[in-house]
Amino acid sequence: MPNKIPAFCADLHCHSTISDGVYAPEVVAERAHAHGVTLWALTDHDEVSGQQRARTRAEALGMQYLSGVEISVTWAKKTVHIVGLGIDPENVTLRQGLRETRAGRAGRARRIGERLAKLGMPGAFEGARTFAGNPELISRTHFARFLVEAGHCPTTQSVFDHYLSDDGPAHEPMQWATLEDAVTWIRGAGGVAVIAHPGRYHYTLTQFGALFDTFKDVGGQAIEVITGSHTVPQYQEYAQVARHYDFLASCGSDFHSAKESKIEFGSLPPLPADLKPVWKDLV
Ligand code: AMP
Ligand code: MN
Ligand code: MN
Ligand code: MN
């Protein structure tokens, strides 16, 4: 019998305890590998301190690894996430930019806690902090976990649906990094900038056009087409966007935890064959 050659499987978007995932970088690597991923990137929010740990375990397991990050950006008054792939995690300008991007999280978390207290859920700031490994990276996900534990909501998704989504009553407006800065930091660190899960943004068609044009103008090169955040029709929709703008295409589960994530590693369909994959010049 000929040896079975493992199928290629890329997953270039997920999270560890360094940001709002629930498993350590090494454990995420093991989980990705166990589910058949062969090209992997850990993309924690606004932080690269898990990169060496992720790479070391990934390579020991025989996976190819791309260094990654997911940067929080404010564009047209809404939050957009820009993934950077193939970055040098030691790049000083990138690290400084991420530090500045993270800096607003502590004050924002206090204000979210105040909003939740007014809505009848006291102690959420302190509670969320116990879920956040790094207090600098405290996020809405940590609040969601606390509110579930405290019995206010049955699932983290229901917390977002009722309180913490971008138009929810406990949401705090934020000024994250600019689109141009995020793309420039990623490019400066040798990486490719990717618009994460475009299907999640509540922009008008005109705004989407301006977002893609501006992203391209400032040096952005890629877009997520196949992601755990997209519906099947959105796979087609953003494949068309990739063709129209000549963007490279990326794919990833956006895995955070077994309980909370809709999509497990290794369960997404491959990218449409005619699209140029984002890893084309990176591996
Ligand atoms: P933050 O960086 O604090 O704004 O938190 C953003 C994180 O919250 C995202 O990366 C997701 O993990 C989660 N999140 C945001 N919006 C939603 C939503 N509508 N449903 C579920 N999770 C969400
Ligand atoms: Mn997240
Ligand atoms: Mn995201
Ligand atoms: Mn993500």
Coordinates of C-alpha atoms and ligand atoms in Angstrom, one line a residue:
M1 CA 0.0 0.0 0.0
P2 CA 1.4 3.5 -0.9
N3 CA 1.8 5.8 2.0
K4 CA -1.1 8.2 2.3
I5 CA 0.1 11.8 1.7
P6 CA -1.7 14.1 4.2
A7 CA -4.0 16.5 2.5
F8 CA -3.1 20.2 2.6
C9 CA -5.2 22.1 5.1
A10 CA -4.6 25.8 6.0
D11 CA -6.0 27.5 9.1
L12 CA -4.7 31.1 9.5
H13 CA -6.9 32.6 12.1
C14 CA -7.4 31.5 15.8
H15 CA -6.8 32.6 19.4
S16 CA -5.0 31.4 22.5
T17 CA -4.9 32.5 26.2
I18 CA -2.6 35.2 25.1
S19 CA -5.8 37.1 24.0
D20 CA -9.3 35.7 24.2
G21 CA -8.9 32.0 23.4
V22 CA -9.1 29.4 26.3
Y23 CA -6.1 27.2 25.4
A24 CA -2.4 28.0 25.7
P25 CA -0.6 28.5 22.3
E26 CA 0.9 25.0 22.5
V27 CA -2.5 23.4 23.1
V28 CA -4.0 25.3 20.2
A29 CA -1.2 23.9 18.0
E30 CA -1.9 20.4 19.1
R31 CA -5.6 20.8 18.5
A32 CA -5.0 22.2 15.0
H33 CA -2.7 19.4 14.2
A34 CA -5.1 16.7 15.6
H35 CA -7.8 18.1 13.2
G36 CA -5.6 17.8 10.1
V37 CA -4.2 21.4 9.8
T38 CA -0.9 21.4 7.9
L39 CA -0.3 25.2 7.6
W40 CA -1.2 27.1 10.7
A41 CA -1.1 30.6 12.2
L42 CA -2.0 31.8 15.7
T43 CA -3.5 35.3 15.4
D44 CA -4.1 36.7 18.9
H45 CA -5.7 40.1 19.2
D46 CA -3.2 43.0 19.4
E47 CA -0.3 40.9 20.8
V48 CA 2.5 38.7 19.5
S49 CA 3.9 37.3 22.7
G50 CA 2.6 33.8 21.9
Q51 CA 4.2 33.5 18.6
Q52 CA 7.4 31.7 19.5
R53 CA 5.5 29.2 21.6
A54 CA 3.1 28.5 18.8
R55 CA 5.8 28.2 16.2
T56 CA 7.9 25.8 18.3
R57 CA 5.1 23.4 19.0
A58 CA 3.7 23.6 15.5
E59 CA 7.1 22.8 13.9
A60 CA 7.7 20.0 16.4
L61 CA 4.4 18.5 15.2
G62 CA 5.4 18.8 11.6
M63 CA 3.0 21.7 10.7
Q64 CA 4.2 24.7 8.6
Y65 CA 3.8 27.9 10.6
L66 CA 3.2 31.5 9.7
S67 CA 3.5 34.2 12.5
G68 CA 0.3 36.0 12.9
V69 CA -1.7 38.8 14.7
E70 CA -5.2 40.3 14.5
I71 CA -5.1 44.0 14.9
S72 CA -8.1 46.0 16.1
V73 CA -8.8 49.0 13.8
T74 CA -11.5 51.7 13.8
W75 CA -12.6 52.7 10.3
A76 CA -15.7 54.8 9.6
K77 CA -16.6 54.7 13.3
K78 CA -16.8 50.9 13.4
T79 CA -14.3 48.1 14.4
V80 CA -12.5 46.2 11.6
H81 CA -10.0 43.5 12.3
I82 CA -6.9 43.3 10.2
V83 CA -4.9 40.0 10.3
G84 CA -1.2 40.1 9.7
L85 CA 0.5 36.9 8.4
G86 CA 4.2 36.2 7.9
I87 CA 5.2 39.0 10.2
D88 CA 8.4 39.2 12.2
P89 CA 7.0 39.2 15.7
E90 CA 10.2 40.9 17.0
N91 CA 9.6 44.0 14.8
V92 CA 9.9 47.0 17.1
T93 CA 7.5 49.3 15.3
L94 CA 4.8 46.5 15.1
R95 CA 5.3 45.8 18.8
Q96 CA 5.0 49.4 19.8
G97 CA 1.9 49.9 17.6
L98 CA 0.3 46.8 19.3
R99 CA 1.2 48.2 22.7
E100 CA -0.5 51.5 21.9
T101 CA -3.6 49.7 20.4
R102 CA -3.9 47.6 23.6
A103 CA -3.6 50.6 25.9
G104 CA -7.2 51.6 25.7
R105 CA -8.6 48.3 26.8
A106 CA -8.3 48.7 30.6
G107 CA -10.3 51.9 30.7
R108 CA -12.8 50.6 28.2
A109 CA -13.3 47.4 30.4
R110 CA -14.0 49.6 33.4
R111 CA -16.7 51.5 31.4
I112 CA -18.2 48.2 30.2
G113 CA -18.3 47.1 33.8
E114 CA -20.2 50.3 34.7
R115 CA -22.7 49.8 31.9
L116 CA -23.3 46.2 33.0
A117 CA -23.8 47.3 36.6
K118 CA -26.5 49.7 35.5
L119 CA -28.1 46.9 33.6
G120 CA -28.3 44.9 36.9
M121 CA -25.1 42.9 36.5
P122 CA -22.6 44.1 39.1
G123 CA -19.0 43.0 39.5
A124 CA -18.4 42.3 35.9
F125 CA -15.1 44.2 35.5
E126 CA -13.5 42.3 38.4
G127 CA -15.1 39.1 37.1
A128 CA -13.9 39.6 33.6
R129 CA -10.4 40.2 34.8
T130 CA -10.3 36.8 36.4
F131 CA -10.9 35.3 32.9
A132 CA -8.3 37.5 31.2
G133 CA -4.8 35.9 31.3
N134 CA -3.2 39.2 30.4
P135 CA -5.1 42.2 31.9
E136 CA -3.8 44.4 29.0
L137 CA -5.8 42.1 26.6
I138 CA -9.1 42.2 28.5
S139 CA -11.8 41.8 25.9
R140 CA -15.6 41.5 25.5
T141 CA -15.1 37.8 25.3
H142 CA -13.9 37.7 29.0
F143 CA -16.9 39.7 30.0
A144 CA -19.1 37.2 28.2
R145 CA -17.5 34.3 30.0
F146 CA -18.0 36.0 33.4
L147 CA -21.7 36.8 32.7
V148 CA -22.3 33.1 31.8
E149 CA -20.5 31.9 34.9
A150 CA -22.5 34.4 37.0
G151 CA -25.7 33.0 35.6
H152 CA -26.9 36.1 33.7
C153 CA -26.9 34.4 30.3
P154 CA -26.8 30.8 29.2
T155 CA -24.1 31.1 26.5
T156 CA -21.4 33.6 25.5
Q157 CA -23.2 34.1 22.2
S158 CA -26.3 35.2 24.0
V159 CA -24.3 37.7 26.0
F160 CA -23.1 39.3 22.7
D161 CA -26.7 39.1 21.3
H162 CA -28.2 40.9 24.3
Y163 CA -25.5 43.2 25.6
L164 CA -22.0 43.3 24.0
S165 CA -22.4 43.3 20.3
D166 CA -21.3 46.5 18.5
D167 CA -24.8 48.0 18.9
G168 CA -25.6 46.4 22.3
P169 CA -26.4 48.3 25.4
A170 CA -23.1 47.5 27.2
H171 CA -20.9 48.2 24.2
E172 CA -18.3 51.0 24.6
P173 CA -17.2 52.8 21.5
M174 CA -13.5 52.6 20.9
Q175 CA -10.8 54.3 18.9
W176 CA -8.5 51.5 17.9
A177 CA -5.6 51.8 15.5
T178 CA -6.1 53.5 12.1
L179 CA -6.4 51.2 9.0
E180 CA -3.3 52.8 7.5
D181 CA -1.2 52.3 10.7
A182 CA -2.2 48.7 11.1
V183 CA -1.4 47.8 7.4
T184 CA 1.9 49.8 7.6
W185 CA 3.0 48.0 10.8
I186 CA 2.2 44.6 9.2
R187 CA 4.0 45.4 6.0
G188 CA 6.9 47.0 7.8
A189 CA 7.3 43.7 9.7
G190 CA 7.5 41.8 6.5
G191 CA 3.9 40.5 6.6
V192 CA 0.8 40.4 4.4
A193 CA -2.3 42.4 5.7
V194 CA -5.6 40.6 5.5
I195 CA -9.1 42.0 6.1
A196 CA -10.6 39.6 8.6
H197 CA -14.2 38.2 8.3
P198 CA -15.6 41.1 6.1
G199 CA -19.0 39.5 6.4
R200 CA -19.3 40.6 10.0
Y201 CA -19.1 44.4 9.4
H202 CA -22.2 46.4 9.2
Y203 CA -21.2 48.8 6.5
T204 CA -23.3 50.0 3.5
L205 CA -22.2 48.9 0.0
T206 CA -20.7 52.3 -0.6
Q207 CA -18.7 52.0 2.6
F208 CA -17.5 48.5 1.8
G209 CA -16.3 49.8 -1.6
A210 CA -14.4 52.6 0.2
L211 CA -13.0 50.2 2.8
F212 CA -11.6 47.8 0.1
D213 CA -10.2 50.7 -2.0
T214 CA -8.6 52.4 1.0
F215 CA -7.2 49.1 2.3
K216 CA -5.6 48.5 -1.2
D217 CA -4.3 52.1 -1.4
V218 CA -2.5 51.8 1.9
G219 CA -0.9 48.5 1.0
G220 CA -3.4 45.8 2.1
Q221 CA -3.2 42.7 -0.1
A222 CA -5.6 40.0 1.1
I223 CA -9.1 39.2 2.4
E224 CA -10.6 36.3 4.4
V225 CA -13.0 34.4 2.1
I226 CA -13.5 31.1 4.0
T227 CA -13.9 31.8 7.7
G228 CA -15.9 30.4 10.6
S229 CA -17.6 33.9 10.7
H230 CA -19.0 33.6 7.2
T231 CA -22.1 31.8 5.9
V232 CA -21.9 29.7 2.8
P233 CA -23.3 32.5 0.5
Q234 CA -20.7 34.8 2.0
Y235 CA -17.9 32.5 0.8
Q236 CA -19.2 33.3 -2.8
E237 CA -19.7 37.0 -2.0
Y238 CA -16.1 37.5 -0.7
A239 CA -14.6 35.3 -3.3
Q240 CA -16.0 37.8 -5.8
V241 CA -14.6 40.7 -3.9
A242 CA -11.1 38.9 -4.0
R243 CA -11.4 38.6 -7.7
H244 CA -12.6 42.1 -8.3
Y245 CA -9.9 43.8 -6.2
D246 CA -7.3 41.2 -7.0
F247 CA -6.8 40.4 -3.3
L248 CA -5.1 37.3 -2.1
A249 CA -7.5 35.0 -0.3
S250 CA -7.2 33.7 3.2
C251 CA -9.0 31.1 5.4
G252 CA -9.3 30.4 9.1
S253 CA -11.7 29.0 11.7
D254 CA -11.3 32.0 14.2
F255 CA -11.3 29.2 16.8
H256 CA -11.4 30.4 20.4
S257 CA -12.7 27.4 22.4
A258 CA -14.4 24.1 21.9
K259 CA -17.6 25.3 23.7
E260 CA -17.9 28.8 22.1
S261 CA -16.6 28.4 18.5
K262 CA -19.0 27.5 15.8
I263 CA -16.2 26.0 13.7
E264 CA -13.6 23.4 14.7
F265 CA -10.1 23.3 13.1
G266 CA -10.0 21.4 9.8
S267 CA -13.8 21.6 9.1
L268 CA -13.9 24.5 6.6
P269 CA -14.0 23.9 2.8
P270 CA -10.9 24.8 0.8
L271 CA -10.5 28.2 -0.9
P272 CA -12.1 28.4 -4.4
A273 CA -9.4 27.0 -6.7
D274 CA -9.1 30.1 -8.9
L275 CA -8.2 32.4 -6.0
K276 CA -4.6 33.2 -5.2
P277 CA -4.0 31.9 -1.6
V278 CA -2.4 34.3 0.8
W279 CA 0.4 31.9 1.6
K280 CA 1.5 31.9 -2.1
D281 CA 4.6 34.0 -1.3
L282 CA 4.9 33.2 2.4
V283 CA 5.8 29.5 2.5
Ligands
AMP1 P1 -12.9 43.0 21.7 O1 -11.6 42.9 21.1 O2 -12.9 43.2 23.2 O3 -13.8 44.1 21.1 O4 -13.7 41.7 21.5 C1 -13.8 41.2 20.3 C2 -14.0 39.7 20.4 O5 -15.3 39.4 20.9 C3 -14.0 39.0 19.0 O6 -12.7 38.7 18.6 C4 -14.9 37.8 19.2 O7 -14.1 36.8 19.8 C5 -15.9 38.3 20.1 N1 -17.1 38.9 19.5 C6 -17.3 40.1 19.0 N2 -18.5 40.3 18.5 C7 -19.1 39.1 18.6 C8 -20.5 38.6 18.3 N3 -21.4 39.4 17.8 N4 -20.7 37.3 18.6 C9 -19.8 36.5 19.2 N5 -18.6 36.9 19.6 C10 -18.2 38.2 19.3
MN2 MN -11.7 37.1 19.7
MN3 MN -11.9 39.2 14.6
MN4 MN -10.2 36.4 15.6

